[in-house]
mmCIF file of C-alpha atoms in Angstrom:
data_model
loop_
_atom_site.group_PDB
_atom_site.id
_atom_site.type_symbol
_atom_site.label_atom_id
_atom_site.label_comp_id
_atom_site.label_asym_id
_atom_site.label_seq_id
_atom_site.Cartn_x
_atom_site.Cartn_y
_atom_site.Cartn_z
ATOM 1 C CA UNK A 1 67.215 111.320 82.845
ATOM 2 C CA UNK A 2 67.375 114.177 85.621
ATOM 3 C CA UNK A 3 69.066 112.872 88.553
ATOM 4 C CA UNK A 4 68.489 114.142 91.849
ATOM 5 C CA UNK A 5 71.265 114.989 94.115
ATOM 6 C CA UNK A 6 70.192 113.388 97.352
ATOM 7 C CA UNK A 7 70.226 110.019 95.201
ATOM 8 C CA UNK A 8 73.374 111.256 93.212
ATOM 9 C CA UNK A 9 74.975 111.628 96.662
ATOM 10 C CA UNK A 10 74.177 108.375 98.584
ATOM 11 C CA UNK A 11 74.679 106.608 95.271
ATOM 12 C CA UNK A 12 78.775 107.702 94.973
ATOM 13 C CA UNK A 13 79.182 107.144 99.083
ATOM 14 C CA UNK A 14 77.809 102.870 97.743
ATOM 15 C CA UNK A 15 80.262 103.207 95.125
ATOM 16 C CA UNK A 16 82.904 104.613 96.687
ATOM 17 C CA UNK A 17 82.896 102.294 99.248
ATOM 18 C CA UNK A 18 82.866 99.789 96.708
ATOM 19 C CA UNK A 19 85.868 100.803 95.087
ATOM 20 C CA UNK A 20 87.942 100.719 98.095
ATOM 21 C CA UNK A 21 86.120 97.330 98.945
ATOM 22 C CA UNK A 22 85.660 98.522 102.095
ATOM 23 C CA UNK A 23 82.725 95.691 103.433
ATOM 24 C CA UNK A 24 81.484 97.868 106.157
ATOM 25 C CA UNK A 25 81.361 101.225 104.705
ATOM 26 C CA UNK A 26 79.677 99.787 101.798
ATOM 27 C CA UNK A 27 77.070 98.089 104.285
ATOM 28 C CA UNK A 28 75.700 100.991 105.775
ATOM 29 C CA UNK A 29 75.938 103.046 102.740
ATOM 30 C CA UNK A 30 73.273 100.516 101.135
ATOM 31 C CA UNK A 31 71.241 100.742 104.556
ATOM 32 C CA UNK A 32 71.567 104.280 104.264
ATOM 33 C CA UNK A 33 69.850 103.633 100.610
ATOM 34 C CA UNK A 34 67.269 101.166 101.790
ATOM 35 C CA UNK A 35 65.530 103.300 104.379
ATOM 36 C CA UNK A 36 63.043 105.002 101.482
ATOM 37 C CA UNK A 37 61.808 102.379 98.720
ATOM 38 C CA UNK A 38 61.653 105.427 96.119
ATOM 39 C CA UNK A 39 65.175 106.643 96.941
ATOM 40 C CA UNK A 40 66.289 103.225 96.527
ATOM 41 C CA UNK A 41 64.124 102.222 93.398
ATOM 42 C CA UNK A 42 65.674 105.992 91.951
ATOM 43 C CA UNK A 43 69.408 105.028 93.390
ATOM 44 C CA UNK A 44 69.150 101.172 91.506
ATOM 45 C CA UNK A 45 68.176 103.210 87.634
ATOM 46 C CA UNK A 46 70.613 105.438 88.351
ATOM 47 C CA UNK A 47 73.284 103.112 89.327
ATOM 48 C CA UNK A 48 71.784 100.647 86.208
ATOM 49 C CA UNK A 49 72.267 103.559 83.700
ATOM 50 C CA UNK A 50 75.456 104.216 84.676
ATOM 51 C CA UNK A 51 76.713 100.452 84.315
ATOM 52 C CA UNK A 52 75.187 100.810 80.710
ATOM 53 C CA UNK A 53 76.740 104.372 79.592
ATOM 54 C CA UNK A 54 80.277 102.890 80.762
ATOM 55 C CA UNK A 55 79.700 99.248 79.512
ATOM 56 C CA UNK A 56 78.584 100.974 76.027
ATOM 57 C CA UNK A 57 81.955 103.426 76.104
ATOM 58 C CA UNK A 58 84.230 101.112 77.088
ATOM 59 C CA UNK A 59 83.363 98.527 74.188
ATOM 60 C CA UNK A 60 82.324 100.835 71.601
ATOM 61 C CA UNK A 61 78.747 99.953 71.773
ATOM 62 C CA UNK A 62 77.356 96.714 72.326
ATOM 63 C CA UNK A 63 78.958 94.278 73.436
ATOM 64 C CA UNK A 64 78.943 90.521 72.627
ATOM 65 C CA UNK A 65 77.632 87.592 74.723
ATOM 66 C CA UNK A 66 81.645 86.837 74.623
ATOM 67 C CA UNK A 67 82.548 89.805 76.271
ATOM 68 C CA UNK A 68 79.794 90.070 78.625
ATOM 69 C CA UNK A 69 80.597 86.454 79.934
ATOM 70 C CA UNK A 70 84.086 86.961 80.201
ATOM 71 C CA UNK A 71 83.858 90.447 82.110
ATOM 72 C CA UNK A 72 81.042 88.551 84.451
ATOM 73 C CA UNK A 73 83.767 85.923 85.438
ATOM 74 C CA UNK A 74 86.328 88.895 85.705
ATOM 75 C CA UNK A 75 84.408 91.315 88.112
ATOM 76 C CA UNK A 76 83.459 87.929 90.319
ATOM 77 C CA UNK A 77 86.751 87.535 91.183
ATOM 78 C CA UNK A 78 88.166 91.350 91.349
ATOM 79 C CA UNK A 79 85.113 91.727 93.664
ATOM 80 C CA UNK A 80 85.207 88.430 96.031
ATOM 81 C CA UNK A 81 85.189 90.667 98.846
ATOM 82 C CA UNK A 82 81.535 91.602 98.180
ATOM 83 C CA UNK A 83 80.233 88.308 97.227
ATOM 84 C CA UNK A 84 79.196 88.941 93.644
ATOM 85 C CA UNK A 85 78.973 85.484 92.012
ATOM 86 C CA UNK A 86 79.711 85.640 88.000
ATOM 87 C CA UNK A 87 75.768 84.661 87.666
ATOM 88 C CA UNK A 88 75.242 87.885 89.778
ATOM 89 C CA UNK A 89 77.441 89.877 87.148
ATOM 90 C CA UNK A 90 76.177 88.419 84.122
ATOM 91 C CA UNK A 91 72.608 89.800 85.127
ATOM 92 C CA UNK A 92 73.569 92.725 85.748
ATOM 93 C CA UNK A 93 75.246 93.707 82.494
ATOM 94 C CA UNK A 94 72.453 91.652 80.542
ATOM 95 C CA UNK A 95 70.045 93.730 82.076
ATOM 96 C CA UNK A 96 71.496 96.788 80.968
ATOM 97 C CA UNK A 97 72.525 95.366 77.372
ATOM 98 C CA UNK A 98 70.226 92.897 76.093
ATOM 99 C CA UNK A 99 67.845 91.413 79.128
ATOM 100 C CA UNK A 100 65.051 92.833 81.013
ATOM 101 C CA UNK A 101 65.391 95.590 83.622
ATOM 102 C CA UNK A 102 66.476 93.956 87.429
ATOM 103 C CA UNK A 103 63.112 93.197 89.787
ATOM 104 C CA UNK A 104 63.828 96.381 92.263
ATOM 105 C CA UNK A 105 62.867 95.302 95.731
ATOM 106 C CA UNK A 106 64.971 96.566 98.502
ATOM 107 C CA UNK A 107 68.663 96.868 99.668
ATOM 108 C CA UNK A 108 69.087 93.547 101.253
ATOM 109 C CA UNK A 109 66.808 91.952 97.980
ATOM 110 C CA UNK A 110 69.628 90.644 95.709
ATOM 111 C CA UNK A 111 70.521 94.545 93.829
ATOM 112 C CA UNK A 112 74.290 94.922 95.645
ATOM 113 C CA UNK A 113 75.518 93.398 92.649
ATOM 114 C CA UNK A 114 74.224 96.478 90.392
ATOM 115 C CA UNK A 115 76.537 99.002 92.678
ATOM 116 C CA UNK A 116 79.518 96.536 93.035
ATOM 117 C CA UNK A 117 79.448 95.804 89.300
ATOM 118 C CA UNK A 118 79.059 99.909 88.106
ATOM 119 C CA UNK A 119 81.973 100.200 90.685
ATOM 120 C CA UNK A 120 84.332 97.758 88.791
ATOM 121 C CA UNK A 121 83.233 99.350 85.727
ATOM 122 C CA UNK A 122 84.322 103.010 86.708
ATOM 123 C CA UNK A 123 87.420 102.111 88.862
ATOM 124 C CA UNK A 124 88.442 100.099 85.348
ATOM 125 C CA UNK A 125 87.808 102.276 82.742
ATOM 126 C CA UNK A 126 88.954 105.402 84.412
ATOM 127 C CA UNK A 127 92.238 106.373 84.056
ATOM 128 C CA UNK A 128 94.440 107.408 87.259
ATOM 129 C CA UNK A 129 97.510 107.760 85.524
ATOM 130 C CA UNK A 130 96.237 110.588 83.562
ATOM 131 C CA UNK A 131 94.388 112.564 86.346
ATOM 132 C CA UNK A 132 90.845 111.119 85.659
ATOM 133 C CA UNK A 133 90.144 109.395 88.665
ATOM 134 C CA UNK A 134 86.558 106.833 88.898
ATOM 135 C CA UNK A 135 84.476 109.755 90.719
ATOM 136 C CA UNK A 136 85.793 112.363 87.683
ATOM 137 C CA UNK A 137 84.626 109.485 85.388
ATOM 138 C CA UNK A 138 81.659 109.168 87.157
ATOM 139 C CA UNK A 139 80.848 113.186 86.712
ATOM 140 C CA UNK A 140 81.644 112.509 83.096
ATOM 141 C CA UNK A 141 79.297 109.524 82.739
ATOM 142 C CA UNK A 142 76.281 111.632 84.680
ATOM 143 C CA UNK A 143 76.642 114.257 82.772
ATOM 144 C CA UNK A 144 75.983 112.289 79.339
ATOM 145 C CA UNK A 145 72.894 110.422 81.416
ATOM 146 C CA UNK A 146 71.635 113.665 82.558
ATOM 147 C CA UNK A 147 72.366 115.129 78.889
ATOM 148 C CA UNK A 148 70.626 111.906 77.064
ATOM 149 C CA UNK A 149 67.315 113.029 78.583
#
């Protein structure tokens, strides 16, 4: 998958502001994504292909209906700030393991869950402590997506 910077770009200020659950930021970030359907459309694989390259590393592969269920309930409550239910979760990370791809329709359509969840994801499975911060991850993770074809 070639990704294209403008996208790249207004894709890590949504999750950025999602990692520092910053409700406002994050707001006009996705605005900022909604004003061009094909931007957005191109932001939403992006943003779904990273969810599934760190969902896939983080648990070895696959993981079970167990594990997606109990990370669902887990990001719903790290991420009460943006309103992601558990249900909202779960689709998400079925989509990108087992279900079908997310309907795409527009920024205020139901897709915030896809940026809030890939946000989680990154800010969880990086590792501060050892100098790989989520957006270092996130270079990591791109460059595999970008490398995968």
């Amino acid at each position: 998958m070639r990704i294209d910077e403008q996208v790249e770009a207004l894709v890590r200020a949504v999750l950025d502001a999602a990692v520092h659950r910053d409700a406002a930021r994050f707001d006009s970030a996705m605005d900022a994504l909604g004003a061009s359907q094909e931007v957005f459309t191109a932001a939403v694989g992006l943003t779904l292909a990273v969810n599934a390259a760190v969902l896939f590393e983080v648990h070895d592969g696959l993981p079970s209906a167990h594990q997606v269920d109990e990370l669902s309930r887990t990001i719903s409550h790290q991420e009460q700030w943006a309103g992601v239910s558990a249900e909202d979760a779960h689709a998400v990370l079925s989509a990108v393991t087992t279900g079908p791809p997310p309907r795409i329709e527009n920024a205020a359509g139901g897709m915030t869950a896809v940026f809030v969840v890939a946000a989680n994801l990154l800010a969880t499975a990086s590792r501060p402590d050892e100098g790989e911060w989520w957006f270092n991850y996130l270079d990591k993770v791109e460059a595999a997506i970008e490398a995968a074809g």
